[in-house]
Coordinates of C-alpha atoms in Angstrom, one line a residue:
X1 CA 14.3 13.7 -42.8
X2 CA 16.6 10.7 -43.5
X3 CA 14.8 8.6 -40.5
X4 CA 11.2 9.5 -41.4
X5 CA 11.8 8.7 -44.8
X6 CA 13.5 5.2 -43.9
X7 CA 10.6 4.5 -41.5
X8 CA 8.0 5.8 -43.8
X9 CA 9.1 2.9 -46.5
X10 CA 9.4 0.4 -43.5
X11 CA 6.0 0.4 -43.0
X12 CA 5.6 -0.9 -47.3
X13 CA 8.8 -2.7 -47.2
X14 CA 8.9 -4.3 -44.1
X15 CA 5.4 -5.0 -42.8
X16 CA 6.5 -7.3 -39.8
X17 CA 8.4 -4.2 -37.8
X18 CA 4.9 -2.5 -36.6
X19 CA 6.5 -1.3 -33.6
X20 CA 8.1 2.4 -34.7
X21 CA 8.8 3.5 -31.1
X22 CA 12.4 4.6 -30.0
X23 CA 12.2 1.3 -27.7
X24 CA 12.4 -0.9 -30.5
X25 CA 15.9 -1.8 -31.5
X26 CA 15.5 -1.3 -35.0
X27 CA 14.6 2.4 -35.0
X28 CA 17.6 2.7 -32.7
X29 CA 19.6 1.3 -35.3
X30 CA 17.6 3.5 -38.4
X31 CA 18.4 6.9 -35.7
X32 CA 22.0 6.1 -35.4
X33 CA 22.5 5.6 -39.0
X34 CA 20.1 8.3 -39.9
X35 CA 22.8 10.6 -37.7
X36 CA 25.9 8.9 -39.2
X37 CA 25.0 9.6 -42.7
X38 CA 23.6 13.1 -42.1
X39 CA 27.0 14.0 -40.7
X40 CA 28.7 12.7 -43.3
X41 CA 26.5 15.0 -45.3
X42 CA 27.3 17.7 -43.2
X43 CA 31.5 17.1 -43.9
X44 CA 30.8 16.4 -47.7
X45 CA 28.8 19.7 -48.2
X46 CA 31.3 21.6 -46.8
X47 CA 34.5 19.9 -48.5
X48 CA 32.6 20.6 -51.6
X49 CA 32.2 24.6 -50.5
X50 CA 36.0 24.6 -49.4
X51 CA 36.8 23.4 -52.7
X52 CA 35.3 27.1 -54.3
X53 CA 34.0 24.5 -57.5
X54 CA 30.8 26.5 -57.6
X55 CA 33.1 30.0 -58.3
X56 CA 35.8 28.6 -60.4
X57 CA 36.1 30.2 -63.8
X58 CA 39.5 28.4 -65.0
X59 CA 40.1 25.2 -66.5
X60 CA 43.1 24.3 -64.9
X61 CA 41.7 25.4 -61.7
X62 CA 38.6 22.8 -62.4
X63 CA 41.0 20.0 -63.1
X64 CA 42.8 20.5 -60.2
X65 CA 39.5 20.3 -57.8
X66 CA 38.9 17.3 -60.1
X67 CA 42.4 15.6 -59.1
X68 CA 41.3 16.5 -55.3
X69 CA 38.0 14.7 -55.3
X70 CA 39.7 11.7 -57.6
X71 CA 37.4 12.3 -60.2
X72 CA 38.4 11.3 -63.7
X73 CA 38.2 13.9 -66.5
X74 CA 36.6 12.7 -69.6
X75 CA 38.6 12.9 -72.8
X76 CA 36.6 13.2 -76.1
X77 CA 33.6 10.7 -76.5
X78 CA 32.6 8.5 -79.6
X79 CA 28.8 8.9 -80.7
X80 CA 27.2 5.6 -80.9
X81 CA 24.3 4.2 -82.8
X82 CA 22.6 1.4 -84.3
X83 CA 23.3 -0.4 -87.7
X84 CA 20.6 -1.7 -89.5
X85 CA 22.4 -4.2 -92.3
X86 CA 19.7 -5.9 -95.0
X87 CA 20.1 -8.3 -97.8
X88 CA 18.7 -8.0 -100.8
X89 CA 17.5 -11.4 -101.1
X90 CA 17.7 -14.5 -98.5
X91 CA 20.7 -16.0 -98.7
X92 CA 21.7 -20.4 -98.5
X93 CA 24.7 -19.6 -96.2
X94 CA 25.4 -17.5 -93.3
X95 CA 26.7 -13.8 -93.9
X96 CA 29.3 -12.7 -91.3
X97 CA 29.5 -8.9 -90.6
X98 CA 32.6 -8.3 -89.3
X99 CA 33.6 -6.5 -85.6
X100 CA 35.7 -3.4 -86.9
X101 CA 33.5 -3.3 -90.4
X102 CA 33.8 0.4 -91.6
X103 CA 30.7 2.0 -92.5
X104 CA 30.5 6.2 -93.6
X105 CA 28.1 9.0 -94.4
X106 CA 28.5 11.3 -97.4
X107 CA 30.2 13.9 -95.4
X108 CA 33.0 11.1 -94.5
X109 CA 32.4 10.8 -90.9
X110 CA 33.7 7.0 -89.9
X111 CA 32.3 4.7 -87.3
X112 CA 33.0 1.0 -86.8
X113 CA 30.8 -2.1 -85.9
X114 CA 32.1 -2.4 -81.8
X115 CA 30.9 -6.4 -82.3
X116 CA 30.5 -8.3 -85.1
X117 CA 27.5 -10.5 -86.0
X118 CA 25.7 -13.4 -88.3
X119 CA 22.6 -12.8 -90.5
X120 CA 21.4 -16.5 -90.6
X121 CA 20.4 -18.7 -93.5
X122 CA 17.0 -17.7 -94.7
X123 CA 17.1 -14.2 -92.5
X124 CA 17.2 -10.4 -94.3
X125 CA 18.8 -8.3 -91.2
X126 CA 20.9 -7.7 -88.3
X127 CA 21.2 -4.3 -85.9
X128 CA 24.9 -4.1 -84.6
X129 CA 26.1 -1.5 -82.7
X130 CA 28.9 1.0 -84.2
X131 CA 30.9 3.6 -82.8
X132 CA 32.2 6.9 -84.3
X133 CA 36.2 5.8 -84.6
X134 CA 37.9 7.8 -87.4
X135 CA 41.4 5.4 -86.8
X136 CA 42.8 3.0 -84.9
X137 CA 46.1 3.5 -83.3
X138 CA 48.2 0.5 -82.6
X139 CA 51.1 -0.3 -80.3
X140 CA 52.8 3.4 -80.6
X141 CA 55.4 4.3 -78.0
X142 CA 54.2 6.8 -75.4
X143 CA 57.5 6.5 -73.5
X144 CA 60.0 5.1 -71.4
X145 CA 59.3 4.2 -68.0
X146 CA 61.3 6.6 -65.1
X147 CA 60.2 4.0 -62.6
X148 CA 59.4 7.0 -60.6
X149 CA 55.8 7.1 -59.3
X150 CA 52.8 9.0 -60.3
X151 CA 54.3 8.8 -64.3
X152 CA 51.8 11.3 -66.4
X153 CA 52.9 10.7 -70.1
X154 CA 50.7 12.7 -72.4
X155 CA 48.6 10.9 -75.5
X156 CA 49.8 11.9 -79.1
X157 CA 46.5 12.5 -80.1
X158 CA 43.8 15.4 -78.9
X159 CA 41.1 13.2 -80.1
X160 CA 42.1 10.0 -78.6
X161 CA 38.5 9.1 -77.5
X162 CA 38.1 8.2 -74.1
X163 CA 38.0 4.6 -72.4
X164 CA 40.0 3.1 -75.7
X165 CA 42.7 3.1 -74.5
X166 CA 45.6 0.0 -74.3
X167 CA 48.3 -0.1 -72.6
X168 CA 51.1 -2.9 -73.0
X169 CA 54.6 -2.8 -71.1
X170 CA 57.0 -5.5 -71.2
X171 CA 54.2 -8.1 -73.4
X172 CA 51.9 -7.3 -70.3
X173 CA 48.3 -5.5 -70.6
X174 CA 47.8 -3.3 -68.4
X175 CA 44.1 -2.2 -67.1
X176 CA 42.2 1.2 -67.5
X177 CA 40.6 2.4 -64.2
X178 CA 38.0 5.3 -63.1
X179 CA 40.3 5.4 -59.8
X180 CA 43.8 3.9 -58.6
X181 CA 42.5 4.3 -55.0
X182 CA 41.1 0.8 -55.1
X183 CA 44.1 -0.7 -56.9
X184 CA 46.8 -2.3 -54.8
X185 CA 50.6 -1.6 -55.3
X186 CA 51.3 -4.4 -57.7
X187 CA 48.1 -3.9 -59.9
X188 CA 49.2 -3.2 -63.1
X189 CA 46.6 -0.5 -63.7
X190 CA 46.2 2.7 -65.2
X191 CA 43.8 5.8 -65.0
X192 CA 43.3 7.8 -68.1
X193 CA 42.4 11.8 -67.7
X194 CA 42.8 15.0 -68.6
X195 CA 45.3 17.8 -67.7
X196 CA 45.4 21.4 -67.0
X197 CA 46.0 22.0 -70.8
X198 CA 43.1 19.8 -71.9
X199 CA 45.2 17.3 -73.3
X200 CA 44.5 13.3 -72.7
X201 CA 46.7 11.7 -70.7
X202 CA 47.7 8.3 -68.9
X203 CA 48.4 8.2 -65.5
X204 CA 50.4 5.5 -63.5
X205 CA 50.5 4.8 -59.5
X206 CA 53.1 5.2 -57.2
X207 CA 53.6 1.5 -55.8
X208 CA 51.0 2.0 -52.6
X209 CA 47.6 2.4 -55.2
X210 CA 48.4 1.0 -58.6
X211 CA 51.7 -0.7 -59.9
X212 CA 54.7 1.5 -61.0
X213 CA 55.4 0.5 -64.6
X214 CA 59.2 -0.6 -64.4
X215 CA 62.3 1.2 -64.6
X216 CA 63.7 1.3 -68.4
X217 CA 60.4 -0.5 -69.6
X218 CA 58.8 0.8 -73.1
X219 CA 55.1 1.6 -72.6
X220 CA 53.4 1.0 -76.2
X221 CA 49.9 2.7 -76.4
X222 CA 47.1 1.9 -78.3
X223 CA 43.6 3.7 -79.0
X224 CA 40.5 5.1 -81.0
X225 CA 40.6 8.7 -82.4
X226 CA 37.2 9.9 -82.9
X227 CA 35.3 13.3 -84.6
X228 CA 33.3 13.9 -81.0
X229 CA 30.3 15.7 -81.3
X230 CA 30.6 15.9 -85.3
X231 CA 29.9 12.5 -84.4
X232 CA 26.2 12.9 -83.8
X233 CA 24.9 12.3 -87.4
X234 CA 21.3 12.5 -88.3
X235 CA 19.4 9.3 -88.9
X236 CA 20.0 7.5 -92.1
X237 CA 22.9 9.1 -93.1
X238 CA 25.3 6.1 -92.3
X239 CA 24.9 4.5 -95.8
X240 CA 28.3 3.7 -97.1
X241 CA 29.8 0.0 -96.3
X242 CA 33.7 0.8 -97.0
X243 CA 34.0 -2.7 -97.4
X244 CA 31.8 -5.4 -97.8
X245 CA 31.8 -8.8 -96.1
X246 CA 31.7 -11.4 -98.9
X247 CA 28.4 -12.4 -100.3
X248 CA 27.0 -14.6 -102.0
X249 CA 26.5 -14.1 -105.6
X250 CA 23.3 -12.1 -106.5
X251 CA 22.9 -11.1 -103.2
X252 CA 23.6 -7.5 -101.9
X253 CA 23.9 -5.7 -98.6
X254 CA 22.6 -2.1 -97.4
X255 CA 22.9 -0.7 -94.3
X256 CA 21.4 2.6 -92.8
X257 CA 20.7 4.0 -88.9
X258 CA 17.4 4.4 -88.2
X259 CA 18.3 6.9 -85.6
X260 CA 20.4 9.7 -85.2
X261 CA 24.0 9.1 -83.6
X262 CA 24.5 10.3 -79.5
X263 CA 27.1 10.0 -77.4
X264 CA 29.6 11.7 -78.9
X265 CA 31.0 14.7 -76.9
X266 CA 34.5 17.1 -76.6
X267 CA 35.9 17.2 -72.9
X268 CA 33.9 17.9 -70.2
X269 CA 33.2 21.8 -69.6
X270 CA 33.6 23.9 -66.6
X271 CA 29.7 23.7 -66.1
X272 CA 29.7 20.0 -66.4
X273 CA 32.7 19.8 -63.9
X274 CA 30.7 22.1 -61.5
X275 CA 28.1 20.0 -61.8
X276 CA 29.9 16.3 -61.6
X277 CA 32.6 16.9 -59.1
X278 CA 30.5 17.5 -56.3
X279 CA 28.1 14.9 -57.7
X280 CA 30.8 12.1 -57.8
X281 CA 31.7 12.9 -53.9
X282 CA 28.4 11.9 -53.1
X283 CA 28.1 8.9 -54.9

């Protein structure tokens, strides 16, 4: 199936090659590659049915297929959406809004402009992009290096939301990753997961594939808390602008959503694990 379907788009995608006999070398090449892939198929399918992921009914026993395949767990997710801001009148001067600017609904559900940007002289609007971030959690200690490898210090907060997450150690800032298994032994990354108890956590190498953070060192950790899926707020319910840039005077700014909030999710279920883990071998 792999071969027919290669040559089939050969004959639209490569009009020159007319000759789709064995004796031309290029359908030797498209049969042994056609044969390479559908054994590694063959080897994947069954690591996958080995790995019992389409009968596990525990957590823990989810997270540990998870850690097997190198996949990385998803903490809680911030809901996203777009900012509409308007002026009540042109303005002479440039109005700034803010990266960080804190906007909320009437329920008190937080999110923050991810990127700041300019309304121009002599323009009414901007749409920025904000994210559902209820704090923001700078430099706290997470620990004290071991200088052991494979250090899993746990995050403070359950609702640290995923991919926020800064690490420093020794004035040094260190780099989130999906996977250490492309990170050399002095790469000073990081993976951040999830473990058998559902909590977040950070995860260091062991010298081989990622950096060991040094021995005595203080880690300092910094990150977003967010509300998940309460996140996912209706349109035009983001209304309140905590604070206002400063404005001219006279002139007033309003901001709404035009559409609902999405995005924002708790950690990953055992269906969506069944689902990704054999997915992510794949791809």
């Amino acid at each position: 199936q792999i071969k027919a379907s290669v040559l089939t788009r050969l004959q639209a995608l490569v009009p020159e090659i007319t000759d789709h006999n064995e004796s031309n070398l290029f359908v030797k090449l498209v049969s042994i590659w056609a044969g390479l892939i559908e054994m590694l198929g063959y080897y994947l399918d069954n690591h996958a049915r080995e790995c019992n992921v389409m009968t596990a009914r525990l957590y823990p026993s989810m997270v540990k297929h998870a850690f097997s395949a190198d996949y990385r767990l998803k903490a809680y997710r911030a809901a996203t959406t777009n900012v509409v801001f308007n002026l009540s009148t042109v303005s002479s001067s440039d109005i700034t809004i803010p990266t960080g600017l804190e906007l909320t609904t009437s329920a008190g559900i937080t999110f923050r402009i991810l990127a700041g940007g300019t309304i121009p002289a002599g323009e009414l609007s901007i749409t920025l992009t904000a994210a559902q971030i209820t704090t923001r959690i700078s430099m706290a200690t997470l620990g004290v290096s071991s200088g052991m490898p494979n250090q899993v210090f746990e995050i403070p907060s359950i609702n640290a939301a995923d991919m926020s997450i800064a690490i420093t150690i020794d004035g040094i800032a260190w780099e989130a990753s999906d996977t250490l298994g492309y990170a050399s032994g002095d790469s000073p990354h990081f993976l951040q997961t999830v473990n058998i108890n559902g909590k977040p956590v950070i995860v260091f190498g062991d010298g081989i594939n990622g950096k060991i953070p040094p021995v005595g060192s203080d880690i300092f950790i910094s990150y977003n808390t967010t509300e998940a899926a309460s996140g996912n707020i209706g349109a035009n319910t983001l209304v309140n602008i905590t604070t206002a840039p400063p404005l001219p005077s006279g002139v007033t700014l309003t901001a709404t959503n035009p559409y609902a909030a999405s995005g924002g999710a708790p950690l990953e279920t055992i269906e969506e694990l069944r689902y990704k883990i054999p997915k992510s071998i794949r791809t």
